[in-house]
mmCIF file of C-alpha atoms in Angstrom:
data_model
loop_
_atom_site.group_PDB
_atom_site.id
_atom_site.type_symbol
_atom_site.label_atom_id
_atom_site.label_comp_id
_atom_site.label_asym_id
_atom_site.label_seq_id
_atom_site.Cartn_x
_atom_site.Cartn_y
_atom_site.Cartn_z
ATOM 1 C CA UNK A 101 -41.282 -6.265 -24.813
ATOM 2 C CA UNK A 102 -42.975 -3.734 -26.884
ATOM 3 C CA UNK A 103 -44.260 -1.862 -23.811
ATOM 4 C CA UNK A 104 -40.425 -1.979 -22.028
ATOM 5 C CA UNK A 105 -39.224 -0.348 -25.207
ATOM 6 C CA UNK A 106 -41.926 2.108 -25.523
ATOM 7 C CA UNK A 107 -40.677 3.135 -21.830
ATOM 8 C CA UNK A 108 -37.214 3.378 -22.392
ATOM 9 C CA UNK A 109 -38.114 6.186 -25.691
ATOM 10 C CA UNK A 110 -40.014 7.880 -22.951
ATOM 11 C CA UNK A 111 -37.562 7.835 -20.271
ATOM 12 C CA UNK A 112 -34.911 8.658 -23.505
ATOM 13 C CA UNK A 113 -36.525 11.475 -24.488
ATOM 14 C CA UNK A 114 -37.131 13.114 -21.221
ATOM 15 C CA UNK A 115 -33.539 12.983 -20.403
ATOM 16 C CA UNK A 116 -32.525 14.153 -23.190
ATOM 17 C CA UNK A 117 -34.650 17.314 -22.748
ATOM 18 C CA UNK A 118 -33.971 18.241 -19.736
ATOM 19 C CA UNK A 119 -30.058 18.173 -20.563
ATOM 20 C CA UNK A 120 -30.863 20.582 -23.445
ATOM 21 C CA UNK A 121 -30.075 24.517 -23.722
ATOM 22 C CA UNK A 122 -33.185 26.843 -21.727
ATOM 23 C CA UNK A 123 -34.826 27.767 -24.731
ATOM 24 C CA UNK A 124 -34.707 31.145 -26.084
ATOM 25 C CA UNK A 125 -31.822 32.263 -23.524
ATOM 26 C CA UNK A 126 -28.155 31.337 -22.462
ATOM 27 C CA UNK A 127 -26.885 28.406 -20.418
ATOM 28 C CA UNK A 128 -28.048 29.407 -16.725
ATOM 29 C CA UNK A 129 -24.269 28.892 -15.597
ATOM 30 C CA UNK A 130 -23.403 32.120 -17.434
ATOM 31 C CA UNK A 131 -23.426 35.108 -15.487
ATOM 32 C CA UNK A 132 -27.308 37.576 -16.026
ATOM 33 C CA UNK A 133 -28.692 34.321 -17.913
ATOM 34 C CA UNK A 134 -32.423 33.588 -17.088
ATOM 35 C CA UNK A 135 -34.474 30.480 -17.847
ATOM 36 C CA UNK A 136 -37.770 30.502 -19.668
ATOM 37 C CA UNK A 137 -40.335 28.160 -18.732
ATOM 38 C CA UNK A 138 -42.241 27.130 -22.173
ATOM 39 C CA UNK A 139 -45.809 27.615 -21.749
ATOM 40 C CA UNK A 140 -47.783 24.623 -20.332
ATOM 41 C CA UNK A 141 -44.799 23.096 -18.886
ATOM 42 C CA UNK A 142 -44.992 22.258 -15.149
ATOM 43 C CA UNK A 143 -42.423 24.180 -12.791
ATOM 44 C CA UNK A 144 -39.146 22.454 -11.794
ATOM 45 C CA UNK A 145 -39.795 20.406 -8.695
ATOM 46 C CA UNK A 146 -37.430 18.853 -5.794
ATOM 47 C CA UNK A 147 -38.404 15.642 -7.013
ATOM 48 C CA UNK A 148 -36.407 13.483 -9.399
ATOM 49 C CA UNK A 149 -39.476 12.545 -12.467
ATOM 50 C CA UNK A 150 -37.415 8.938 -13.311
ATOM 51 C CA UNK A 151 -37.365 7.992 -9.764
ATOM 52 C CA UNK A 152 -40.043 9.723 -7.835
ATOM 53 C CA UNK A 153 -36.890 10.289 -5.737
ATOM 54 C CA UNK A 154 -36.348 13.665 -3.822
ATOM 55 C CA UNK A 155 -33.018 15.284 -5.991
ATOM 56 C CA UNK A 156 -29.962 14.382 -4.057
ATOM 57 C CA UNK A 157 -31.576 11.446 -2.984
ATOM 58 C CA UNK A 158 -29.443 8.221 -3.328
ATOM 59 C CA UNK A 159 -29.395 6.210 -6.494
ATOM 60 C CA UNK A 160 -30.912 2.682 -6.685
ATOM 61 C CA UNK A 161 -28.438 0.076 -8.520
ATOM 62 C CA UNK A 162 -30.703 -2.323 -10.113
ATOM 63 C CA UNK A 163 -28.359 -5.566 -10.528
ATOM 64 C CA UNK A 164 -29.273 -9.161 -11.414
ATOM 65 C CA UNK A 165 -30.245 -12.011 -8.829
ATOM 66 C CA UNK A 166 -26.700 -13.485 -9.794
ATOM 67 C CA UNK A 167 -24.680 -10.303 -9.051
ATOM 68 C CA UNK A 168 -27.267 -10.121 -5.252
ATOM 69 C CA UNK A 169 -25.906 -13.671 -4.548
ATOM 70 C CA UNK A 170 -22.052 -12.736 -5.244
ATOM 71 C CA UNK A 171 -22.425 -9.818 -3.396
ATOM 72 C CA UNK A 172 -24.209 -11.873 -0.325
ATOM 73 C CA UNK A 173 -20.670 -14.489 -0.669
ATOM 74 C CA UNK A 174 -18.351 -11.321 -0.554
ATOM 75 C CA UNK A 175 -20.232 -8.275 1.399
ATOM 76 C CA UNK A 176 -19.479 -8.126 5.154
ATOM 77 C CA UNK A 177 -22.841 -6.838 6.924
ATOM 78 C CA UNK A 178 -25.361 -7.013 3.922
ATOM 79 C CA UNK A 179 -28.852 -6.627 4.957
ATOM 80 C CA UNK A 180 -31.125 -8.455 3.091
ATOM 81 C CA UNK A 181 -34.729 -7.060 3.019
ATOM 82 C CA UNK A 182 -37.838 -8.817 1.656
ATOM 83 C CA UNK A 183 -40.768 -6.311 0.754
ATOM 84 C CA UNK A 184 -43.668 -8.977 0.287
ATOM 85 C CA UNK A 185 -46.501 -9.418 2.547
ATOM 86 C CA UNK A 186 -45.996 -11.595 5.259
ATOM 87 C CA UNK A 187 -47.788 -14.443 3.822
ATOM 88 C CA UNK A 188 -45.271 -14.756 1.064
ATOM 89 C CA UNK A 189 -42.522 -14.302 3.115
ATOM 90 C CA UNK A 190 -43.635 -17.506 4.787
ATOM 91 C CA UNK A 191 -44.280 -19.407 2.065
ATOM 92 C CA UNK A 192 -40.680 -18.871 0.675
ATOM 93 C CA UNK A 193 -38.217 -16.368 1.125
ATOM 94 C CA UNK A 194 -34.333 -16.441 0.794
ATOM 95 C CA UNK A 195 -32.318 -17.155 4.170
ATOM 96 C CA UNK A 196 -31.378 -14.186 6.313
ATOM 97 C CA UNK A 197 -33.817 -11.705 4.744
ATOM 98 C CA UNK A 198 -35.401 -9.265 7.109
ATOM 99 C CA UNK A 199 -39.074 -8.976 6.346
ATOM 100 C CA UNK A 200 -40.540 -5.161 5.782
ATOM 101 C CA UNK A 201 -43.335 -5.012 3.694
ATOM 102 C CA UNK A 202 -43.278 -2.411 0.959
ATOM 103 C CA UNK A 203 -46.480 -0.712 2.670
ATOM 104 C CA UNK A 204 -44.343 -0.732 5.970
ATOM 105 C CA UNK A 205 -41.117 1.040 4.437
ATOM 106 C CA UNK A 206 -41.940 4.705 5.635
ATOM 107 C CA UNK A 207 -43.020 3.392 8.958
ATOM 108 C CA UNK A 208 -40.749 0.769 9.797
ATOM 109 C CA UNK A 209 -37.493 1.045 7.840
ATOM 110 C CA UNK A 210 -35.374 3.314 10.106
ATOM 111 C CA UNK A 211 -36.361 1.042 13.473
ATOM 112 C CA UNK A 212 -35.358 -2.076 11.702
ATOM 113 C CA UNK A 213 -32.146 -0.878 9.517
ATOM 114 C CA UNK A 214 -30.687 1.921 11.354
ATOM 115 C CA UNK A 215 -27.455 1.972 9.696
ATOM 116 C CA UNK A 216 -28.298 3.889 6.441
ATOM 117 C CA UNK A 217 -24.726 3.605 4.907
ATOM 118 C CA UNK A 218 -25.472 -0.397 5.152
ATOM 119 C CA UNK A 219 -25.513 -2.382 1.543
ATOM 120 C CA UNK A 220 -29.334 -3.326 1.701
ATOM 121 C CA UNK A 221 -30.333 -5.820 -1.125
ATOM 122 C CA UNK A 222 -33.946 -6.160 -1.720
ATOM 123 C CA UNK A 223 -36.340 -8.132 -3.150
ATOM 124 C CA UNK A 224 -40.260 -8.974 -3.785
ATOM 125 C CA UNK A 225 -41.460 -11.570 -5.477
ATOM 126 C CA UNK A 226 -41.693 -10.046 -9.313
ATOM 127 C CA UNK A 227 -39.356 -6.712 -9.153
ATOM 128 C CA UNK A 228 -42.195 -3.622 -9.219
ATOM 129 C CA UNK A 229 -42.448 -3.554 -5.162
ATOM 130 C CA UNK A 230 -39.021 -4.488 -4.728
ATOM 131 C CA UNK A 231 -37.915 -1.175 -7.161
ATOM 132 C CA UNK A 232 -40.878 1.019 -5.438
ATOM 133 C CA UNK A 233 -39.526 0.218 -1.850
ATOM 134 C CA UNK A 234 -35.292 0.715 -3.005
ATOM 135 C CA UNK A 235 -36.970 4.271 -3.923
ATOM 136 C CA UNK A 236 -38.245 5.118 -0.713
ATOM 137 C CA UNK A 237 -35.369 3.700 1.324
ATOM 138 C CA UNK A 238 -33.173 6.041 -1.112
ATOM 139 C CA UNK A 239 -35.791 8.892 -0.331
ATOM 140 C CA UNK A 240 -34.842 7.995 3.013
ATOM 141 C CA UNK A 241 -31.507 9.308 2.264
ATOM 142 C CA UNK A 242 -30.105 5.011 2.507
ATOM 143 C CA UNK A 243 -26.765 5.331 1.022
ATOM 144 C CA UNK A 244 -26.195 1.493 -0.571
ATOM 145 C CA UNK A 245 -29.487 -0.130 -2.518
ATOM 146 C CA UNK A 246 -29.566 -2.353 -4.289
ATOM 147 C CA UNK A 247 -32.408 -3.930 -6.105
ATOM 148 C CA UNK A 248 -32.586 -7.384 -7.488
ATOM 149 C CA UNK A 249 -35.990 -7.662 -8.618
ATOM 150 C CA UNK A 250 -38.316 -10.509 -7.848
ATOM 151 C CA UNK A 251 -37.834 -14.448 -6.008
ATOM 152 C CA UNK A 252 -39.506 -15.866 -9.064
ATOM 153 C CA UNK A 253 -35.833 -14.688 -10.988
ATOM 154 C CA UNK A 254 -33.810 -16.593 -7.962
ATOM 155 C CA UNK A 255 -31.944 -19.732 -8.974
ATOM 156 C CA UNK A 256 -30.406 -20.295 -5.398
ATOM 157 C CA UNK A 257 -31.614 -22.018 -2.122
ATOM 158 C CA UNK A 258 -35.190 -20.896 0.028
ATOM 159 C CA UNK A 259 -36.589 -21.255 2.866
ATOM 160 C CA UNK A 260 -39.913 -21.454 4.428
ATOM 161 C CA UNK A 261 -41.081 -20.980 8.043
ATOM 162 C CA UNK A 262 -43.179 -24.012 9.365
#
């Protein structure tokens, strides 16, 4: 708990400064303004430093394993993506998922979920791989993620293969 709220100050704080006024000059919108990089301070990249997403990149919607399961009852041509290792995917895995291991995502995602406007839920079995592969698929320029963490947090039905 500690460590999640040590992470949120983090992610808090670096928000909050890069919304701030360029130091030392006027708002780059107005017209002759320049922006002064503070010594030691890296250069502004394409890349989005919460996400590790490319800026302009899609957003990820994290929701819980309850709001995935309404959305499975009431969304028309969901795709539901396990990113686990085969292995675990056989053990258990929730009906109907399509099986792309996070590893695989660059590789294999656009051969195996060619619409990119499609809702996509995904899911691993804790949350980080799940959250790592929503942020390549949105990288990917995907247009609907959503990720629902881990099978450990789902209360519904599974499956195994036999």
């Amino acid at each position: 708990m500690k460590k999640k709220f040590l992470w949120l100050v983090i992610l808090g704080a670096l928000a909050l400064s890069a919304c701030g006024p360029s130091p030392g000059g006027a708002p780059p919108s107005q017209p002759g303004a320049t922006v002064e990089q503070s010594p030691g301070t890296a250069p502004e990249t394409s890349e989005n430093p919460t996400t590790g997403t490319e800026k302009g990149a899609s957003e990820v919607q994290k929701i819980s394993a309850e709001q995935a399961y309404q959305m499975m009852r009431e969304t028309e041509g969901y795709i539901l993506l396990d990113v686990r290792t085969k292995e675990e995917f056989d053990q258990k895995h929730i009906e109907g998922a399509v099986l792309i291991p996070d590893t695989e995502i660059r590789s294999s995602a656009e051969a195996k979920l060619p619409d990119k406007d499609a809702v996509i839920l995904v899911y691993c079995r804790t949350g980080r791989r799940s959250a790592l592969a929503a942020g390549e698929l949105a990288a990917m320029g995907y247009a609907n993620i959503y990720d629902f963490g881990g099978i450990v947090d789902w209360p519904y039905d599974t499956v195994s293969v036999q």
